[in-house]
mmCIF file of C-alpha atoms in Angstrom:
data_model
loop_
_atom_site.group_PDB
_atom_site.id
_atom_site.type_symbol
_atom_site.label_atom_id
_atom_site.label_comp_id
_atom_site.label_asym_id
_atom_site.label_seq_id
_atom_site.Cartn_x
_atom_site.Cartn_y
_atom_site.Cartn_z
ATOM 1 C CA MET A 285 57.548 25.819 98.827
ATOM 2 C CA ARG A 286 58.001 26.350 102.542
ATOM 3 C CA LYS A 287 61.747 25.739 102.233
ATOM 4 C CA ILE A 288 62.020 28.293 99.412
ATOM 5 C CA THR A 289 60.034 30.863 101.383
ATOM 6 C CA ALA A 290 62.125 30.228 104.516
ATOM 7 C CA SER A 291 65.344 30.517 102.481
ATOM 8 C CA LEU A 292 64.191 33.748 100.863
ATOM 9 C CA LEU A 293 63.160 35.161 104.231
ATOM 10 C CA ALA A 294 66.501 34.187 105.797
ATOM 11 C CA GLY A 295 68.368 35.707 102.847
ATOM 12 C CA SER A 296 66.332 38.905 103.069
ATOM 13 C CA LEU A 297 66.998 39.192 106.800
ATOM 14 C CA ALA A 298 70.717 38.616 106.266
ATOM 15 C CA LEU A 299 70.779 41.339 103.613
ATOM 16 C CA ALA A 300 68.799 43.684 105.831
ATOM 17 C CA PHE A 301 71.189 43.190 108.736
ATOM 18 C CA THR A 302 74.255 43.478 106.509
ATOM 19 C CA GLY A 303 72.861 46.620 104.870
ATOM 20 C CA SER A 304 72.028 48.204 108.192
ATOM 21 C CA ALA A 305 75.506 47.415 109.545
ATOM 22 C CA LEU A 306 77.080 49.087 106.533
ATOM 23 C CA ALA A 307 74.670 52.014 106.742
ATOM 24 C CA GLU A 308 75.837 52.773 110.285
ATOM 25 C CA ASN A 309 79.175 54.094 108.998
ATOM 26 C CA PRO A 310 78.727 57.600 107.589
ATOM 27 C CA MET A 311 79.700 58.513 104.041
ATOM 28 C CA VAL A 312 82.815 60.684 103.856
ATOM 29 C CA GLY A 313 83.687 62.805 100.854
ATOM 30 C CA GLY A 314 80.968 61.132 98.791
ATOM 31 C CA ALA A 315 82.398 57.662 99.434
ATOM 32 C CA ALA A 316 81.215 54.747 101.496
ATOM 33 C CA MET A 317 83.494 53.951 104.423
ATOM 34 C CA TYR A 318 83.830 50.264 105.247
ATOM 35 C CA ALA A 319 84.496 49.054 108.787
ATOM 36 C CA ASP A 320 86.445 46.078 107.411
ATOM 37 C CA LYS A 321 88.944 48.336 105.600
ATOM 38 C CA ASN A 322 91.773 50.220 107.270
ATOM 39 C CA ILE A 323 92.191 53.971 107.601
ATOM 40 C CA VAL A 324 94.242 54.383 104.413
ATOM 41 C CA GLU A 325 92.053 52.056 102.324
ATOM 42 C CA ASN A 326 89.002 54.168 103.200
ATOM 43 C CA ALA A 327 90.618 57.623 103.116
ATOM 44 C CA VAL A 328 91.839 57.231 99.526
ATOM 45 C CA ASN A 329 88.195 57.109 98.395
ATOM 46 C CA SER A 330 87.122 60.385 100.033
ATOM 47 C CA LYS A 331 87.130 63.322 97.610
ATOM 48 C CA ASP A 332 87.310 65.595 100.677
ATOM 49 C CA HIS A 333 90.632 64.117 101.830
ATOM 50 C CA THR A 334 92.871 64.156 98.737
ATOM 51 C CA THR A 335 95.288 66.608 100.372
ATOM 52 C CA LEU A 336 95.479 64.495 103.524
ATOM 53 C CA VAL A 337 96.104 61.324 101.504
ATOM 54 C CA ALA A 338 98.857 63.060 99.486
ATOM 55 C CA ALA A 339 100.409 64.293 102.721
ATOM 56 C CA VAL A 340 100.275 60.827 104.331
ATOM 57 C CA LYS A 341 102.049 59.400 101.268
ATOM 58 C CA ALA A 342 104.660 62.184 101.218
ATOM 59 C CA ALA A 343 105.352 61.721 104.947
ATOM 60 C CA GLY A 344 105.816 57.967 104.538
ATOM 61 C CA LEU A 345 102.945 57.141 106.898
ATOM 62 C CA VAL A 346 100.889 54.847 104.630
ATOM 63 C CA GLU A 347 102.308 51.666 106.147
ATOM 64 C CA THR A 348 101.861 52.951 109.706
ATOM 65 C CA LEU A 349 98.226 53.988 109.218
ATOM 66 C CA SER A 350 97.527 50.735 107.382
ATOM 67 C CA GLY A 351 98.903 48.806 110.355
ATOM 68 C CA GLU A 352 97.088 47.054 113.141
ATOM 69 C CA GLY A 353 96.453 50.110 115.316
ATOM 70 C CA PRO A 354 94.255 50.903 117.045
ATOM 71 C CA PHE A 355 94.258 54.541 115.967
ATOM 72 C CA THR A 356 91.962 57.497 116.317
ATOM 73 C CA VAL A 357 92.594 59.856 113.415
ATOM 74 C CA PHE A 358 91.259 63.393 113.389
ATOM 75 C CA ALA A 359 91.203 63.792 109.605
ATOM 76 C CA PRO A 360 91.317 67.357 108.240
ATOM 77 C CA THR A 361 89.441 67.951 104.999
ATOM 78 C CA ASN A 362 90.855 69.626 101.899
ATOM 79 C CA ALA A 363 89.037 72.795 103.010
ATOM 80 C CA ALA A 364 90.871 72.605 106.354
ATOM 81 C CA PHE A 365 94.235 72.517 104.562
ATOM 82 C CA GLU A 366 93.111 75.441 102.372
ATOM 83 C CA LYS A 367 92.688 77.550 105.541
ATOM 84 C CA LEU A 368 96.454 77.370 106.159
ATOM 85 C CA PRO A 369 98.544 80.319 104.917
ATOM 86 C CA ASP A 370 99.281 80.288 101.176
ATOM 87 C CA GLY A 371 102.124 77.966 100.254
ATOM 88 C CA THR A 372 102.101 76.015 103.541
ATOM 89 C CA VAL A 373 100.872 72.736 102.057
ATOM 90 C CA ASP A 374 103.224 72.946 99.061
ATOM 91 C CA THR A 375 106.154 73.621 101.399
ATOM 92 C CA LEU A 376 105.236 70.730 103.712
ATOM 93 C CA LEU A 377 104.952 68.322 100.770
ATOM 94 C CA LYS A 378 108.560 68.939 99.686
ATOM 95 C CA PRO A 379 110.885 65.959 100.363
ATOM 96 C CA GLU A 380 113.169 68.032 102.570
ATOM 97 C CA ASN A 381 110.211 68.723 104.910
ATOM 98 C CA LYS A 382 109.165 65.083 105.323
ATOM 99 C CA GLU A 383 109.926 65.021 109.070
ATOM 100 C CA THR A 384 107.982 68.228 109.745
ATOM 101 C CA LEU A 385 105.061 66.935 107.683
ATOM 102 C CA ALA A 386 105.087 63.649 109.610
ATOM 103 C CA THR A 387 104.969 65.590 112.889
ATOM 104 C CA VAL A 388 102.034 67.698 111.693
ATOM 105 C CA LEU A 389 100.139 64.603 110.569
ATOM 106 C CA THR A 390 100.846 62.566 113.690
ATOM 107 C CA CYS A 391 99.484 65.470 115.742
ATOM 108 C CA HIS A 392 96.141 64.232 114.368
ATOM 109 C CA VAL A 393 96.625 60.627 115.542
ATOM 110 C CA VAL A 394 96.002 59.064 118.942
ATOM 111 C CA ALA A 395 97.221 55.530 119.689
ATOM 112 C CA THR A 396 93.835 54.176 120.783
ATOM 113 C CA GLU A 397 90.347 53.819 119.364
ATOM 114 C CA ALA A 398 88.072 56.489 120.816
ATOM 115 C CA MET A 399 84.527 56.802 119.544
ATOM 116 C CA SER A 400 82.759 60.132 120.098
ATOM 117 C CA ASP A 401 80.649 58.891 123.036
ATOM 118 C CA ALA A 402 83.844 57.832 124.850
ATOM 119 C CA ILE A 403 85.482 61.189 124.085
ATOM 120 C CA GLY A 404 82.372 62.988 125.331
ATOM 121 C CA LYS A 405 82.458 60.981 128.561
ATOM 122 C CA MET A 406 86.161 61.775 129.086
ATOM 123 C CA ILE A 407 85.417 65.465 128.564
ATOM 124 C CA SER A 408 82.548 65.313 131.048
ATOM 125 C CA ASP A 409 84.569 63.304 133.592
ATOM 126 C CA ASP A 410 87.363 65.894 133.371
ATOM 127 C CA GLY A 411 85.048 68.842 134.034
ATOM 128 C CA GLY A 412 84.584 69.914 130.420
ATOM 129 C CA ASN A 413 88.164 69.800 129.135
ATOM 130 C CA HIS A 414 90.028 66.560 128.363
ATOM 131 C CA PRO A 415 93.759 66.575 127.479
ATOM 132 C CA VAL A 416 94.648 64.428 124.455
ATOM 133 C CA LYS A 417 98.271 63.410 123.820
ATOM 134 C CA THR A 418 98.900 62.566 120.176
ATOM 135 C CA VAL A 419 101.401 60.199 118.576
ATOM 136 C CA GLY A 420 103.223 63.299 117.286
ATOM 137 C CA GLY A 421 103.725 64.622 120.827
ATOM 138 C CA CYS A 422 101.134 67.373 120.562
ATOM 139 C CA MET A 423 98.752 68.104 123.411
ATOM 140 C CA LEU A 424 95.201 68.823 122.321
ATOM 141 C CA GLU A 425 92.285 69.932 124.466
ATOM 142 C CA ALA A 426 88.994 68.171 123.737
ATOM 143 C CA LYS A 427 85.838 70.062 124.685
ATOM 144 C CA MET A 428 82.157 70.033 123.837
ATOM 145 C CA ASP A 429 80.548 72.865 121.890
ATOM 146 C CA GLY A 430 76.879 71.971 122.129
ATOM 147 C CA ASP A 431 76.697 68.477 120.654
ATOM 148 C CA SER A 432 80.012 68.836 118.776
ATOM 149 C CA ILE A 433 83.464 67.839 119.918
ATOM 150 C CA THR A 434 86.163 70.454 119.421
ATOM 151 C CA LEU A 435 89.922 70.071 119.628
ATOM 152 C CA THR A 436 92.248 72.952 120.411
ATOM 153 C CA ASP A 437 95.948 72.646 119.571
ATOM 154 C CA GLU A 438 98.833 74.264 121.458
ATOM 155 C CA ASN A 439 98.627 77.318 119.176
ATOM 156 C CA GLY A 440 94.949 77.981 119.884
ATOM 157 C CA ASN A 441 93.641 76.579 116.570
ATOM 158 C CA VAL A 442 90.215 75.028 117.104
ATOM 159 C CA ALA A 443 88.949 72.126 114.995
ATOM 160 C CA THR A 444 85.370 70.888 115.122
ATOM 161 C CA VAL A 445 84.511 67.261 114.481
ATOM 162 C CA THR A 446 82.121 67.460 111.513
ATOM 163 C CA ILE A 447 81.690 63.721 110.934
ATOM 164 C CA ALA A 448 82.242 61.437 113.919
ATOM 165 C CA ASP A 449 82.680 57.714 114.390
ATOM 166 C CA VAL A 450 83.799 56.499 110.971
ATOM 167 C CA ASP A 451 84.663 52.954 112.036
ATOM 168 C CA GLN A 452 87.769 51.345 110.480
ATOM 169 C CA SER A 453 89.333 47.899 110.827
ATOM 170 C CA ASN A 454 92.258 49.488 112.688
ATOM 171 C CA GLY A 455 90.533 52.321 114.541
ATOM 172 C CA VAL A 456 88.236 55.246 113.911
ATOM 173 C CA ILE A 457 88.272 58.462 111.894
ATOM 174 C CA HIS A 458 86.680 61.710 113.017
ATOM 175 C CA VAL A 459 86.565 64.296 110.207
ATOM 176 C CA ILE A 460 87.639 67.806 111.305
ATOM 177 C CA ASP A 461 87.447 71.251 109.731
ATOM 178 C CA THR A 462 90.829 72.687 110.781
ATOM 179 C CA VAL A 463 94.420 71.446 110.626
ATOM 180 C CA LEU A 464 95.935 71.059 114.092
ATOM 181 C CA LEU A 465 99.568 72.136 114.382
ATOM 182 C CA PRO A 466 102.440 71.377 116.740
ATOM 183 C CA LYS A 467 103.587 74.151 119.033
ATOM 184 C CA GLY A 468 106.009 76.357 117.256
#
């Protein structure tokens, strides 16, 4: 009986620790996000990121963002894409605009894994404004707005991180409310 009780207790503790580890990753777009899955594998399950996923596919970036990384992705929601001028998304998704679309998307990607506490520290260490160079060649300015991280692109568009620290096997996703654009 003691062995059964000890086994049950050990099993319960293992489940509790596994459950709490999974619970640490926030839900995104009504879907669980798993730290052992990559950025693309998780993003396809978020109902709030269907436009982003379609854009990543159209730009030919699925393989890249499924790769080893590490990446920090500032992931705009569908609502963020809807804030763009009418027709912008449809135009970007056309095959002839694949390169432009890839540039826009890679302006949301940094070639390192940066959790929000690290970003906050960089902002603080840099006197309240930390420059962020993206894979797409864009320069963003990271700042704090109260407890929230904001990113300003070269055109003055400001995105707020609405869900931070979504851990991935190849980096981290921070959900944002505005599409960041290259200078132009």
